[in-house]
Coordinates of C-alpha atoms and ligand atoms in Angstrom, one line a residue:
M89 CA 41.7 -13.1 -23.5
T90 CA 44.2 -10.7 -22.1
N91 CA 43.9 -12.1 -18.6
L92 CA 45.7 -15.3 -19.6
S93 CA 49.4 -15.7 -19.4
K94 CA 51.5 -16.1 -22.6
D95 CA 52.6 -19.5 -21.5
F96 CA 49.1 -20.7 -20.8
K97 CA 47.8 -19.3 -24.1
S98 CA 50.5 -21.1 -26.1
K99 CA 49.8 -24.3 -24.2
I100 CA 46.1 -24.0 -25.0
S101 CA 46.8 -23.3 -28.7
T102 CA 48.5 -26.7 -28.9
L103 CA 45.4 -28.5 -27.4
A104 CA 42.5 -26.6 -28.9
R105 CA 41.3 -23.8 -31.1
I106 CA 38.4 -21.5 -31.0
S107 CA 36.6 -21.0 -34.3
S108 CA 33.2 -19.9 -35.5
L109 CA 31.0 -19.7 -38.5
T110 CA 29.9 -16.3 -39.8
I111 CA 26.4 -15.6 -41.1
E112 CA 26.8 -14.3 -44.6
K113 CA 23.2 -13.9 -45.5
V114 CA 19.7 -14.6 -44.2
Q115 CA 16.8 -15.0 -46.7
E116 CA 13.2 -15.2 -45.6
S117 CA 10.5 -17.0 -47.5
S118 CA 6.9 -15.8 -47.8
D119 CA 5.9 -18.7 -45.6
G120 CA 8.3 -17.6 -42.8
T121 CA 11.0 -20.1 -43.4
K122 CA 14.5 -18.7 -43.1
K123 CA 17.6 -19.8 -44.9
I124 CA 20.9 -19.0 -43.3
L125 CA 24.0 -19.0 -45.4
F126 CA 27.1 -19.6 -43.3
K127 CA 30.7 -18.9 -44.4
L128 CA 33.3 -21.4 -43.1
E129 CA 36.8 -20.4 -42.2
D130 CA 38.2 -21.8 -45.4
G131 CA 35.8 -19.7 -47.5
N132 CA 33.3 -22.6 -48.3
F133 CA 29.6 -22.0 -47.7
I134 CA 26.9 -24.1 -46.1
E135 CA 23.3 -23.5 -45.4
S136 CA 20.9 -24.1 -42.5
V137 CA 17.1 -23.7 -42.6
L138 CA 14.8 -22.5 -39.8
I139 CA 11.4 -23.9 -40.2
R140 CA 8.4 -22.6 -38.4
E141 CA 6.3 -25.2 -36.6
K142 CA 3.1 -24.5 -34.6
N143 CA 4.8 -23.3 -31.4
H144 CA 8.5 -23.6 -32.0
W145 CA 11.2 -23.7 -34.7
T146 CA 13.0 -26.6 -36.2
L147 CA 16.6 -26.1 -37.4
C148 CA 17.7 -28.1 -40.4
I149 CA 21.5 -28.3 -40.4
S150 CA 24.2 -29.4 -42.8
T151 CA 26.9 -32.1 -42.1
Q152 CA 29.0 -31.6 -45.3
A153 CA 29.8 -28.7 -47.7
G154 CA 28.2 -30.2 -50.8
C155 CA 27.4 -33.9 -51.2
Q156 CA 28.9 -36.9 -53.0
M157 CA 25.8 -39.0 -53.2
G158 CA 24.5 -37.7 -56.5
C159 CA 20.8 -38.1 -56.1
K160 CA 19.2 -37.1 -59.4
F161 CA 16.5 -34.9 -57.9
C162 CA 18.8 -32.9 -55.6
L163 CA 20.3 -29.5 -56.3
T164 CA 22.9 -29.9 -53.5
G165 CA 24.3 -33.0 -55.2
R166 CA 24.6 -31.1 -58.5
Y167 CA 27.0 -28.6 -57.0
G168 CA 29.5 -31.3 -56.1
F169 CA 31.3 -32.1 -52.9
K170 CA 33.7 -29.7 -51.1
R171 CA 34.4 -31.4 -47.7
D172 CA 33.1 -32.9 -44.5
L173 CA 32.2 -30.5 -41.8
L174 CA 34.0 -30.7 -38.4
P175 CA 31.9 -31.5 -35.3
S176 CA 32.3 -27.8 -34.3
E177 CA 31.0 -26.6 -37.6
I178 CA 27.9 -28.9 -37.3
V179 CA 27.3 -27.7 -33.7
D180 CA 28.0 -24.1 -34.5
Q181 CA 25.1 -23.9 -36.9
I182 CA 22.9 -24.3 -33.8
T183 CA 24.8 -22.1 -31.4
I184 CA 25.2 -19.2 -33.9
S185 CA 21.5 -19.4 -34.9
R186 CA 20.5 -19.5 -31.2
F187 CA 22.4 -16.3 -30.5
N188 CA 21.9 -14.4 -33.6
M189 CA 18.4 -15.2 -34.9
P190 CA 15.3 -13.7 -33.2
E191 CA 13.7 -17.2 -33.1
G192 CA 17.0 -18.7 -31.7
N193 CA 15.7 -19.4 -28.2
N194 CA 12.7 -21.3 -29.6
I195 CA 14.6 -23.8 -31.6
K196 CA 13.3 -27.1 -30.2
N197 CA 14.1 -29.7 -32.9
I198 CA 17.3 -30.4 -34.9
V199 CA 17.1 -32.3 -38.2
M200 CA 20.3 -33.3 -40.0
M201 CA 18.7 -33.0 -43.4
G202 CA 20.6 -30.0 -44.8
M203 CA 23.5 -30.2 -47.2
G204 CA 25.3 -33.5 -47.2
E205 CA 24.8 -37.1 -46.1
P206 CA 25.3 -37.3 -42.3
L207 CA 26.3 -40.9 -42.3
A208 CA 29.0 -40.3 -44.9
N209 CA 30.6 -38.0 -42.3
Y210 CA 29.9 -40.4 -39.5
K211 CA 32.7 -39.8 -37.0
N212 CA 32.0 -36.0 -37.0
T213 CA 28.3 -36.4 -37.0
I214 CA 28.2 -38.7 -34.0
K215 CA 30.6 -36.3 -32.1
A216 CA 28.3 -33.4 -32.9
I217 CA 25.3 -35.4 -31.7
N218 CA 27.0 -36.1 -28.4
I219 CA 27.8 -32.4 -28.0
I220 CA 24.3 -31.3 -28.9
T221 CA 22.7 -33.7 -26.5
T222 CA 25.1 -33.8 -23.5
N223 CA 24.3 -31.8 -20.3
S224 CA 27.6 -30.0 -20.6
G225 CA 26.8 -29.2 -24.2
L226 CA 23.5 -27.9 -25.7
E227 CA 21.2 -30.2 -23.7
F228 CA 18.9 -31.2 -26.5
S229 CA 17.0 -34.4 -25.8
K230 CA 17.9 -37.2 -28.2
R231 CA 14.2 -37.5 -29.1
K232 CA 14.5 -34.0 -30.6
I233 CA 17.3 -35.0 -33.0
T234 CA 16.7 -36.6 -36.4
V235 CA 19.3 -38.0 -38.6
S236 CA 18.3 -38.3 -42.3
T237 CA 20.1 -40.7 -44.6
C238 CA 19.9 -41.7 -48.2
G239 CA 20.5 -45.3 -47.1
I240 CA 24.1 -46.2 -46.1
V241 CA 23.1 -49.5 -44.6
P242 CA 26.2 -50.3 -42.4
M243 CA 26.2 -46.8 -41.0
I244 CA 22.5 -47.0 -40.1
E245 CA 23.4 -50.2 -38.1
Q246 CA 26.4 -48.4 -36.5
L247 CA 24.2 -45.4 -35.6
G248 CA 21.8 -47.7 -33.9
R249 CA 24.6 -49.1 -31.8
D250 CA 26.1 -45.8 -30.9
T251 CA 23.1 -43.6 -30.0
V252 CA 19.3 -43.4 -29.9
V253 CA 18.1 -40.6 -32.2
N254 CA 15.2 -40.5 -34.6
L255 CA 15.9 -41.8 -38.1
A256 CA 14.6 -40.5 -41.4
V257 CA 15.3 -42.3 -44.6
S258 CA 15.1 -40.7 -48.0
L259 CA 13.4 -43.6 -49.9
N260 CA 11.8 -42.1 -53.0
A261 CA 11.0 -45.5 -54.8
A262 CA 9.5 -48.8 -54.0
N263 CA 11.6 -50.9 -56.4
N264 CA 15.3 -51.2 -57.1
E265 CA 15.1 -50.2 -60.7
T266 CA 13.6 -46.8 -60.0
R267 CA 15.7 -46.2 -56.9
N268 CA 18.9 -47.1 -58.8
Y269 CA 17.9 -44.5 -61.3
L270 CA 17.2 -41.8 -58.7
M271 CA 19.8 -42.6 -56.1
P272 CA 23.1 -44.2 -57.0
I273 CA 23.6 -45.4 -53.3
N274 CA 20.9 -48.0 -54.0
R275 CA 23.2 -49.9 -56.3
M276 CA 25.5 -50.6 -53.3
Y277 CA 22.7 -51.1 -50.7
P278 CA 19.5 -52.2 -52.4
I279 CA 16.0 -51.6 -50.9
E280 CA 15.6 -55.0 -49.2
K281 CA 18.9 -54.5 -47.3
L282 CA 17.9 -50.9 -46.4
I283 CA 14.5 -52.0 -45.1
D284 CA 16.1 -54.8 -43.0
A285 CA 18.4 -52.2 -41.4
C286 CA 15.4 -50.0 -40.7
R287 CA 13.5 -52.9 -39.1
A288 CA 16.4 -53.5 -36.8
Y289 CA 17.0 -49.8 -35.9
P290 CA 16.3 -49.0 -32.2
M291 CA 14.1 -46.0 -32.5
P292 CA 13.3 -44.0 -29.3
K293 CA 10.2 -45.2 -27.6
R294 CA 6.9 -44.5 -29.3
R295 CA 8.7 -43.0 -32.3
R296 CA 8.5 -44.3 -35.9
I297 CA 11.0 -44.1 -38.7
T298 CA 10.1 -41.4 -41.2
F299 CA 10.4 -42.4 -44.9
E300 CA 10.7 -39.3 -47.1
Y301 CA 9.2 -39.9 -50.5
I302 CA 9.7 -37.2 -53.1
L303 CA 6.9 -37.6 -55.6
I304 CA 8.1 -37.0 -59.2
E305 CA 5.7 -37.0 -62.1
G306 CA 5.8 -40.1 -64.2
V307 CA 8.8 -41.6 -62.3
N308 CA 7.5 -42.8 -58.9
D309 CA 4.0 -41.4 -58.4
S310 CA 1.7 -44.0 -59.9
P311 CA -1.0 -45.9 -57.9
E312 CA 1.0 -49.0 -58.6
D313 CA 4.1 -47.4 -57.0
A314 CA 1.9 -46.6 -53.9
E315 CA 0.7 -50.2 -53.7
N316 CA 4.2 -51.6 -54.0
L317 CA 5.4 -49.2 -51.3
A318 CA 2.6 -50.3 -49.0
R319 CA 3.6 -54.0 -49.6
L320 CA 7.3 -53.3 -49.1
M321 CA 6.8 -51.6 -45.8
R322 CA 4.6 -54.2 -44.2
G323 CA 5.5 -54.7 -40.6
V324 CA 7.9 -51.7 -40.4
L325 CA 6.9 -49.1 -37.7
C326 CA 7.0 -46.0 -39.9
K327 CA 5.3 -43.0 -41.3
F328 CA 5.6 -41.4 -44.7
N329 CA 6.3 -37.8 -45.6
L330 CA 5.2 -37.3 -49.2
I331 CA 7.0 -34.4 -50.7
P332 CA 5.9 -33.1 -54.1
F333 CA 9.1 -32.5 -56.1
N334 CA 10.4 -29.0 -56.0
E335 CA 11.1 -27.8 -59.5
F336 CA 14.2 -25.7 -59.8
P337 CA 15.8 -24.1 -62.9
E338 CA 17.2 -26.8 -65.2
S339 CA 15.5 -29.6 -63.3
Q340 CA 14.6 -32.5 -65.5
F341 CA 11.7 -33.6 -63.3
R342 CA 8.2 -32.2 -62.8
T343 CA 5.8 -31.9 -59.8
P344 CA 2.8 -34.3 -60.0
S345 CA -0.7 -32.8 -60.1
D346 CA -2.5 -32.4 -56.7
E347 CA -5.0 -35.2 -57.7
R348 CA -2.2 -37.7 -58.3
I349 CA -0.4 -36.8 -55.1
D350 CA -3.7 -37.2 -53.2
A351 CA -4.4 -40.5 -54.8
F352 CA -0.9 -41.8 -53.8
R353 CA -1.5 -40.8 -50.2
K354 CA -5.0 -42.3 -50.1
I355 CA -3.6 -45.7 -51.1
L356 CA -1.1 -45.6 -48.2
I357 CA -3.9 -44.6 -45.8
K358 CA -6.0 -47.4 -47.1
H359 CA -3.2 -49.8 -46.0
K360 CA -3.2 -48.2 -42.5
Y361 CA -0.1 -46.1 -42.8
T362 CA 0.3 -42.5 -41.6
A363 CA 1.1 -40.5 -44.7
V364 CA 1.4 -36.7 -44.7
I365 CA 1.8 -34.5 -47.7
R366 CA 4.6 -32.0 -46.9
K367 CA 4.3 -29.0 -49.1
S368 CA 7.9 -27.9 -48.9
K369 CA 8.5 -24.7 -47.1
G370 CA 10.8 -22.0 -48.4
R371 CA 10.4 -22.9 -52.1
D372 CA 10.7 -19.3 -53.2
I373 CA 14.2 -18.9 -51.6
L374 CA 15.4 -22.4 -52.6
A375 CA 15.3 -23.6 -49.0
A376 CA 13.1 -26.5 -49.6
C377 CA 14.2 -30.2 -49.5
G378 CA 16.9 -30.9 -52.0
Q379 CA 17.4 -27.3 -52.9
L380 CA 20.3 -26.2 -50.7
R381 CA 23.5 -25.5 -52.5
G382 CA 25.6 -23.3 -50.2
A383 CA 26.4 -20.8 -52.8
E384 CA 27.0 -17.1 -52.5
K385 CA 27.0 -14.8 -55.5
G386 CA 30.3 -15.3 -57.3
H387 CA 30.9 -18.7 -55.6
S388 CA 29.6 -22.1 -56.4
Ligands
SF4_289 S1 19.4 -35.8 -51.4 FE1 20.8 -35.8 -49.6 S2 22.2 -37.5 -50.0 FE2 21.1 -37.1 -52.0 S3 22.5 -35.7 -53.1 FE3 21.1 -34.4 -52.0 S4 22.1 -33.9 -50.0 FE4 23.1 -35.7 -50.9

């Protein structure tokens, strides 16, 4: 900015800095899903995923480079934790995608479901949400923003006090024993506490909490698991996204058969829940749920 005086520039540099992410690579899946690999200023990598809906696109963004939560079924967790993203780095995934991707103008929903646990980077996540939703920022309606968590109970309560956005919870089990095994966070905040926090969460009007349930063969996919889940959720305004586990190289888990997945869903429907089977998009480019790892060749 050559039109600014030296003094003014040096004053600004003490107050603020301008930075940006760079797009390192874009991969397109056979189903149209696009995975964008961003390089951060410090050389770390993160990923965002553009998901095609009927008439618009949803952008799934990251809140951390890597993740510390160690969920057993998740590739991101396996690659360890690098650092929290700054508010600007969270927001920039949207602005850069808007300006550089052909579908950028048609991004209507934002889901914080990419790399990392948003509520483990709470301060920066909430700042980013404010920038994304304010009129002097990106002007998204709060109803179009979804925060997905593995279940950090006190921060779910805090989120409910600080803003009104959609909540998604990665549940994946209907009892503590299985959830402890799959998701270490459950040892700190067991299912009963998590469900209580969900009951108290102030969802936007006419919205329901989404519970993500990754179906893993022989681990959490039995008819008994489905019955337990239905019982556990009694009285919670919610819907279920049933996600058949996405196998990846070296994964210890398997995808259940279509019959077993369907039987699980039918039990939830019988108990009057909305349950949708989400065949993950972008599987062929490792852009599906739990498959982001923010790695470029030669990096990890
Ligand atoms: S599922 Fe989410 S919270 Fe769990 S390790 Fe993966 S990125 Fe982290």
